[in-house]
Backbone as JSON Lines, residues from 0, in Angstrom:
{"i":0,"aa":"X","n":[-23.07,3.19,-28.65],"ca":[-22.73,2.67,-29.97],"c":[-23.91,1.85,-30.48]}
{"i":1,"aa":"X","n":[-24.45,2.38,-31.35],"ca":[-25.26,1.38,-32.36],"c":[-25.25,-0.76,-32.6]}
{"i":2,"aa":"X","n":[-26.4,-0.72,-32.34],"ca":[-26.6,-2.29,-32.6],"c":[-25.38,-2.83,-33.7]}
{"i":3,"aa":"X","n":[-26.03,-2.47,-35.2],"ca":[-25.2,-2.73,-36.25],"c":[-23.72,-2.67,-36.39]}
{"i":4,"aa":"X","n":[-23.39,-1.65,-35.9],"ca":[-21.73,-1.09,-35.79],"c":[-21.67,-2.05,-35.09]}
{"i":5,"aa":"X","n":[-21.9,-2.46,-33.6],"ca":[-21.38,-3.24,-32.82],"c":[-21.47,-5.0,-33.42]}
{"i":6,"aa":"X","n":[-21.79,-5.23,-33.92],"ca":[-22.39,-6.58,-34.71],"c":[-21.35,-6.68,-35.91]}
{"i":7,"aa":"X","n":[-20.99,-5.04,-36.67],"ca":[-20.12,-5.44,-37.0],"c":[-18.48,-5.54,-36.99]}
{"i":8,"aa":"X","n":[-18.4,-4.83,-35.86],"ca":[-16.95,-4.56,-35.48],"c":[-16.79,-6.14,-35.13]}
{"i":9,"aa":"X","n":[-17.73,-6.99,-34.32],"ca":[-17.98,-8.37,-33.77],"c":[-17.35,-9.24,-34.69]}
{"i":10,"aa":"X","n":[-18.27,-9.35,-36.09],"ca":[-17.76,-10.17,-36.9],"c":[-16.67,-10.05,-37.73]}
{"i":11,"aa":"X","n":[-15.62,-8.78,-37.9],"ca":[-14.67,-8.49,-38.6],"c":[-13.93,-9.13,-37.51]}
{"i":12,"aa":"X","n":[-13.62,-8.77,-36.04],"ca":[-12.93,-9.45,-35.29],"c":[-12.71,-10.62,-35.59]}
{"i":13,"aa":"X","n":[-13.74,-11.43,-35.46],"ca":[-13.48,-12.84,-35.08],"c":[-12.95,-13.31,-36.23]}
{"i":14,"aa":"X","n":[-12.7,-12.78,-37.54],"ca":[-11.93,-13.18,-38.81],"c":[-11.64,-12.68,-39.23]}
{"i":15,"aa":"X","n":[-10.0,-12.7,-39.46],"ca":[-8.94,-12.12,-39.92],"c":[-9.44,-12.26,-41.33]}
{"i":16,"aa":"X","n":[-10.03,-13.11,-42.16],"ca":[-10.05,-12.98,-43.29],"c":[-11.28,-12.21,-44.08]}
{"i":17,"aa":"X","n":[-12.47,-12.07,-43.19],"ca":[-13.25,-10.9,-43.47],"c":[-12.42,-9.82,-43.1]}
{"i":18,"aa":"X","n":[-11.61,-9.56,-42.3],"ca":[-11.63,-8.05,-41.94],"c":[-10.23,-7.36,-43.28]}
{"i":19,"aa":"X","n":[-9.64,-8.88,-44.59],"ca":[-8.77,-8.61,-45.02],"c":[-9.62,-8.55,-46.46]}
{"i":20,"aa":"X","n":[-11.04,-8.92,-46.49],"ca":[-11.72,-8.94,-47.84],"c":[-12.19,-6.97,-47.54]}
{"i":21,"aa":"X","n":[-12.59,-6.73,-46.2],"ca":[-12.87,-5.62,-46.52],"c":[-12.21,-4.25,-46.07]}
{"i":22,"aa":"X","n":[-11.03,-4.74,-46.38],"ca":[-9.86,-3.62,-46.34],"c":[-9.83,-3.4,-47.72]}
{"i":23,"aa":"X","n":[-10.01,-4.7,-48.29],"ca":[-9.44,-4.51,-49.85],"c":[-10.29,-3.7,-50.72]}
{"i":24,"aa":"X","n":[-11.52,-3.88,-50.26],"ca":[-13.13,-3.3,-50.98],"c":[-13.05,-1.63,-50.35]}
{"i":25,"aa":"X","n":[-12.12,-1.51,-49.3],"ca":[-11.95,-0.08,-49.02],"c":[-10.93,0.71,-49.66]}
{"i":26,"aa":"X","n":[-10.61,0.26,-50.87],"ca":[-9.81,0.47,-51.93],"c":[-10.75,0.92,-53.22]}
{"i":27,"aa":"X","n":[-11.58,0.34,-52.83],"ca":[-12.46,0.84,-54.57],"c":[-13.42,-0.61,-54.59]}
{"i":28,"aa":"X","n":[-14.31,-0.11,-55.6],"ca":[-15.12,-1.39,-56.41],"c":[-14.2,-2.33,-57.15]}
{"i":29,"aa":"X","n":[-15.01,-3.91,-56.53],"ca":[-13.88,-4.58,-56.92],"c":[-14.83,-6.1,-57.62]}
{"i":30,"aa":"X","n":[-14.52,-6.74,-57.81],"ca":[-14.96,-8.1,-58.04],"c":[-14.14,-9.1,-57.42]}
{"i":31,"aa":"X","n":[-15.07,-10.08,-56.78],"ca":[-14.29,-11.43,-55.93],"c":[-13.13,-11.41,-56.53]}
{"i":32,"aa":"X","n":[-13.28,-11.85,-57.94],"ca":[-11.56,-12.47,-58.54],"c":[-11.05,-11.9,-58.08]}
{"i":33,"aa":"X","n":[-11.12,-9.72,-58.25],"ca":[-9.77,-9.33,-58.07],"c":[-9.28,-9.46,-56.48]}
{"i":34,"aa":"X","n":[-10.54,-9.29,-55.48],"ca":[-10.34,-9.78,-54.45],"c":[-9.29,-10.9,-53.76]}
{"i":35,"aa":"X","n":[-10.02,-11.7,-54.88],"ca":[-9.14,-13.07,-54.64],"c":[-7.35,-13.38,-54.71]}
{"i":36,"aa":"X","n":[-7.39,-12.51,-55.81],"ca":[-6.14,-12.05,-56.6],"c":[-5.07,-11.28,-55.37]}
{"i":37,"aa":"X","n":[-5.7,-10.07,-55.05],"ca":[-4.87,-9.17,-54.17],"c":[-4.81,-10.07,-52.71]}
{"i":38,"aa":"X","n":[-5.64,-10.23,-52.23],"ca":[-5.42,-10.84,-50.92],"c":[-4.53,-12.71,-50.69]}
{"i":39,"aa":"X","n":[-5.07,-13.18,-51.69],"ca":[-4.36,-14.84,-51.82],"c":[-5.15,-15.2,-51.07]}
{"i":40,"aa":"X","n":[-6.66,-15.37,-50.94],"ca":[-7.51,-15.79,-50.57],"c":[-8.24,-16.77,-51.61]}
{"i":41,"aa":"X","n":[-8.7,-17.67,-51.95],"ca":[-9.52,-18.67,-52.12],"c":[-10.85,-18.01,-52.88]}
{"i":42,"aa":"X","n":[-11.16,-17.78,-54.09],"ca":[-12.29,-17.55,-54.47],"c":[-13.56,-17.58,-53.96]}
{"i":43,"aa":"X","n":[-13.87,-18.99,-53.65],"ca":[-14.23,-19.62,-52.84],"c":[-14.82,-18.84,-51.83]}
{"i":44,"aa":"X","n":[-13.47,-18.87,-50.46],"ca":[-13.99,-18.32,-49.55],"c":[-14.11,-16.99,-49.98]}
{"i":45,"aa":"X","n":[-13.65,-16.08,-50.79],"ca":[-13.87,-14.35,-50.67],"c":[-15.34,-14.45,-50.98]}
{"i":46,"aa":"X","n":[-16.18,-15.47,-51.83],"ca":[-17.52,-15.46,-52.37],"c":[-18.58,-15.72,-50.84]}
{"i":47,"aa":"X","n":[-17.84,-16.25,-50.08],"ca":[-18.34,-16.62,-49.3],"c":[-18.75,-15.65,-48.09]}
{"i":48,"aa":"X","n":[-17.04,-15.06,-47.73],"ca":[-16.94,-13.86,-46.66],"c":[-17.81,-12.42,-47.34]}
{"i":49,"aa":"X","n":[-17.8,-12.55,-48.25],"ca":[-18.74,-11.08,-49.48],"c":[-20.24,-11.02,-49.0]}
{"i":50,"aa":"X","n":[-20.41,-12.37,-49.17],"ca":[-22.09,-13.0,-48.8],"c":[-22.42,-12.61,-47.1]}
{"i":51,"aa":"X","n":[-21.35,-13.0,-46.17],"ca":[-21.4,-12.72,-44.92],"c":[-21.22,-11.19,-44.33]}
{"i":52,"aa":"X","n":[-20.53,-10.26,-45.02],"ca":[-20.34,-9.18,-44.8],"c":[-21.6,-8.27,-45.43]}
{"i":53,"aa":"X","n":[-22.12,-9.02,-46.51],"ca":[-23.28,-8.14,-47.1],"c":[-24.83,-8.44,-46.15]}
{"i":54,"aa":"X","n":[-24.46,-9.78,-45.87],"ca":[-25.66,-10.03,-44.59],"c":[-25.56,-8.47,-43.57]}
{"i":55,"aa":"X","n":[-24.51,-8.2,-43.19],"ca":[-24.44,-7.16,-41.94],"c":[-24.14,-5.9,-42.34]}
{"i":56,"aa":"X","n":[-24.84,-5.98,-43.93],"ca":[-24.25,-3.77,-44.4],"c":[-23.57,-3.57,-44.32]}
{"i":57,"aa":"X","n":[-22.16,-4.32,-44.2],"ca":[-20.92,-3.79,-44.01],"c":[-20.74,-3.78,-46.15]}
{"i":58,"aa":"X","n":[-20.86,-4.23,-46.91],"ca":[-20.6,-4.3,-48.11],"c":[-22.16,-4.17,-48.96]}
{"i":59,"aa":"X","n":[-22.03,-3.78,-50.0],"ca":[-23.14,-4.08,-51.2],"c":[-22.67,-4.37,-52.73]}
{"i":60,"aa":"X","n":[-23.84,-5.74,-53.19],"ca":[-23.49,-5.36,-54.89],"c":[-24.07,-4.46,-55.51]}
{"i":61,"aa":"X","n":[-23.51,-4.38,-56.64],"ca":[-23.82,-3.45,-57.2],"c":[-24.78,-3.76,-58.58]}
{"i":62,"aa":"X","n":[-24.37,-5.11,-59.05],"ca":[-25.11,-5.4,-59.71],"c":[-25.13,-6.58,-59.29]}
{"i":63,"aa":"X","n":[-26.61,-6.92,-58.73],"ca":[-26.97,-8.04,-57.85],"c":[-27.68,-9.36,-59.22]}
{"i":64,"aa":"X","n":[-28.08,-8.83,-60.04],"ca":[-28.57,-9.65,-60.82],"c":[-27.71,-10.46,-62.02]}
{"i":65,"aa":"X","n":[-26.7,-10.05,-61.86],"ca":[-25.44,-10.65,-62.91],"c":[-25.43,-12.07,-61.92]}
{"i":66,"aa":"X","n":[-24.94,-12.66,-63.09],"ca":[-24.54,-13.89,-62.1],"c":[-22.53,-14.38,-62.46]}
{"i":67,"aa":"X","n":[-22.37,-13.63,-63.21],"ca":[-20.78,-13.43,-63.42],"c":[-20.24,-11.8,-63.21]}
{"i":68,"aa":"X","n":[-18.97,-11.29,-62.73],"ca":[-19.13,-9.99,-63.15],"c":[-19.57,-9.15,-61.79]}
{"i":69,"aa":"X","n":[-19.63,-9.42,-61.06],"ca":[-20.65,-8.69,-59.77],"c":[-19.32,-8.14,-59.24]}
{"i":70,"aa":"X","n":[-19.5,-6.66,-58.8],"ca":[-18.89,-5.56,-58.49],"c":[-19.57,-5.12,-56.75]}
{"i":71,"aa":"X","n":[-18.25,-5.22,-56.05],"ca":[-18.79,-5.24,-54.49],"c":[-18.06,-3.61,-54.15]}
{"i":72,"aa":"X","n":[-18.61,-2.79,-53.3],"ca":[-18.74,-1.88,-52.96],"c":[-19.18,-2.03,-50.97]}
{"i":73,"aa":"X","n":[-17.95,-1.28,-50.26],"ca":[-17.77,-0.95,-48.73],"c":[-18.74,0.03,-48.8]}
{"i":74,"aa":"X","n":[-19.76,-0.37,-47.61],"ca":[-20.92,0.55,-47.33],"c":[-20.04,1.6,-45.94]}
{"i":75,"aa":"X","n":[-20.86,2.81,-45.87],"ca":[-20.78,3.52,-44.71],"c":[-20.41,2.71,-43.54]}
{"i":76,"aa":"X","n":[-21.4,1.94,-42.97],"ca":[-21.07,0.94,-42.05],"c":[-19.48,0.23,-41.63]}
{"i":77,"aa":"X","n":[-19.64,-0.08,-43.2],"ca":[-18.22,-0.8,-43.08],"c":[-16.87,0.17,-43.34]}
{"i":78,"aa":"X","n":[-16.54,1.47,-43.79],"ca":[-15.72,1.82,-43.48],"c":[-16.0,2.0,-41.53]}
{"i":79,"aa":"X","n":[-16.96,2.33,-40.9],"ca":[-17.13,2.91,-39.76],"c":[-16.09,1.47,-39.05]}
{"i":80,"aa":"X","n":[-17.09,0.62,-39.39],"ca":[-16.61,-0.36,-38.45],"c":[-14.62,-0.72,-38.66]}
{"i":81,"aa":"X","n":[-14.71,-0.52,-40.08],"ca":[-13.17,-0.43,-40.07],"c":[-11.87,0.72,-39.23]}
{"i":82,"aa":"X","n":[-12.91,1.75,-38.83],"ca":[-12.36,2.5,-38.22],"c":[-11.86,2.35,-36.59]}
{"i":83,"aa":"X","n":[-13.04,1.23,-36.37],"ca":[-13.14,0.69,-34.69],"c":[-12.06,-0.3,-34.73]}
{"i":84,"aa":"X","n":[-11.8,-0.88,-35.59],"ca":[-11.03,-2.3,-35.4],"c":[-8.96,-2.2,-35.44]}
């Protein structure tokens, strides 16, 4: 098994609440709010867990240069790793 996969099956584990931001993003393109919205998660933290999941390719924006408005998208990776968990 691959470095990455394994790094990220790692960090979805250890938090229930990443592994519930990117169930939701395995639904479609989404934005934190609606994120925030569907799960009852904390803006806040979904901005936060988005930032941490995009560190490890499990997620990407899509439009990285907005600074309102930013649309997150489940990479390859991260359905994979969703598949392990």
């Amino acid at each position: 098994m691959e470095r990455e996969l394994i790094e990220g099956i790692a960090i979805i584990q250890r938090s229930k609440c990443k592994e519930i931001v990117l169930r939701s993003l395995n639904n479609g393109i989404k934005m934190p709010s609606k994120i925030s919205k569907e799960t009852k998660i904390s803006i806040h933290h979904v901005s936060r867990y988005l930032k941490q999941l995009k560190e490890k390719n499990l997620v990407i924006c899509l439009n990285e240069d907005y600074k309102q408005g930013r649309l997150y998208k489940i990479t390859e990776l991260g359905k994979e790793v969703l598949e392990h968990i």
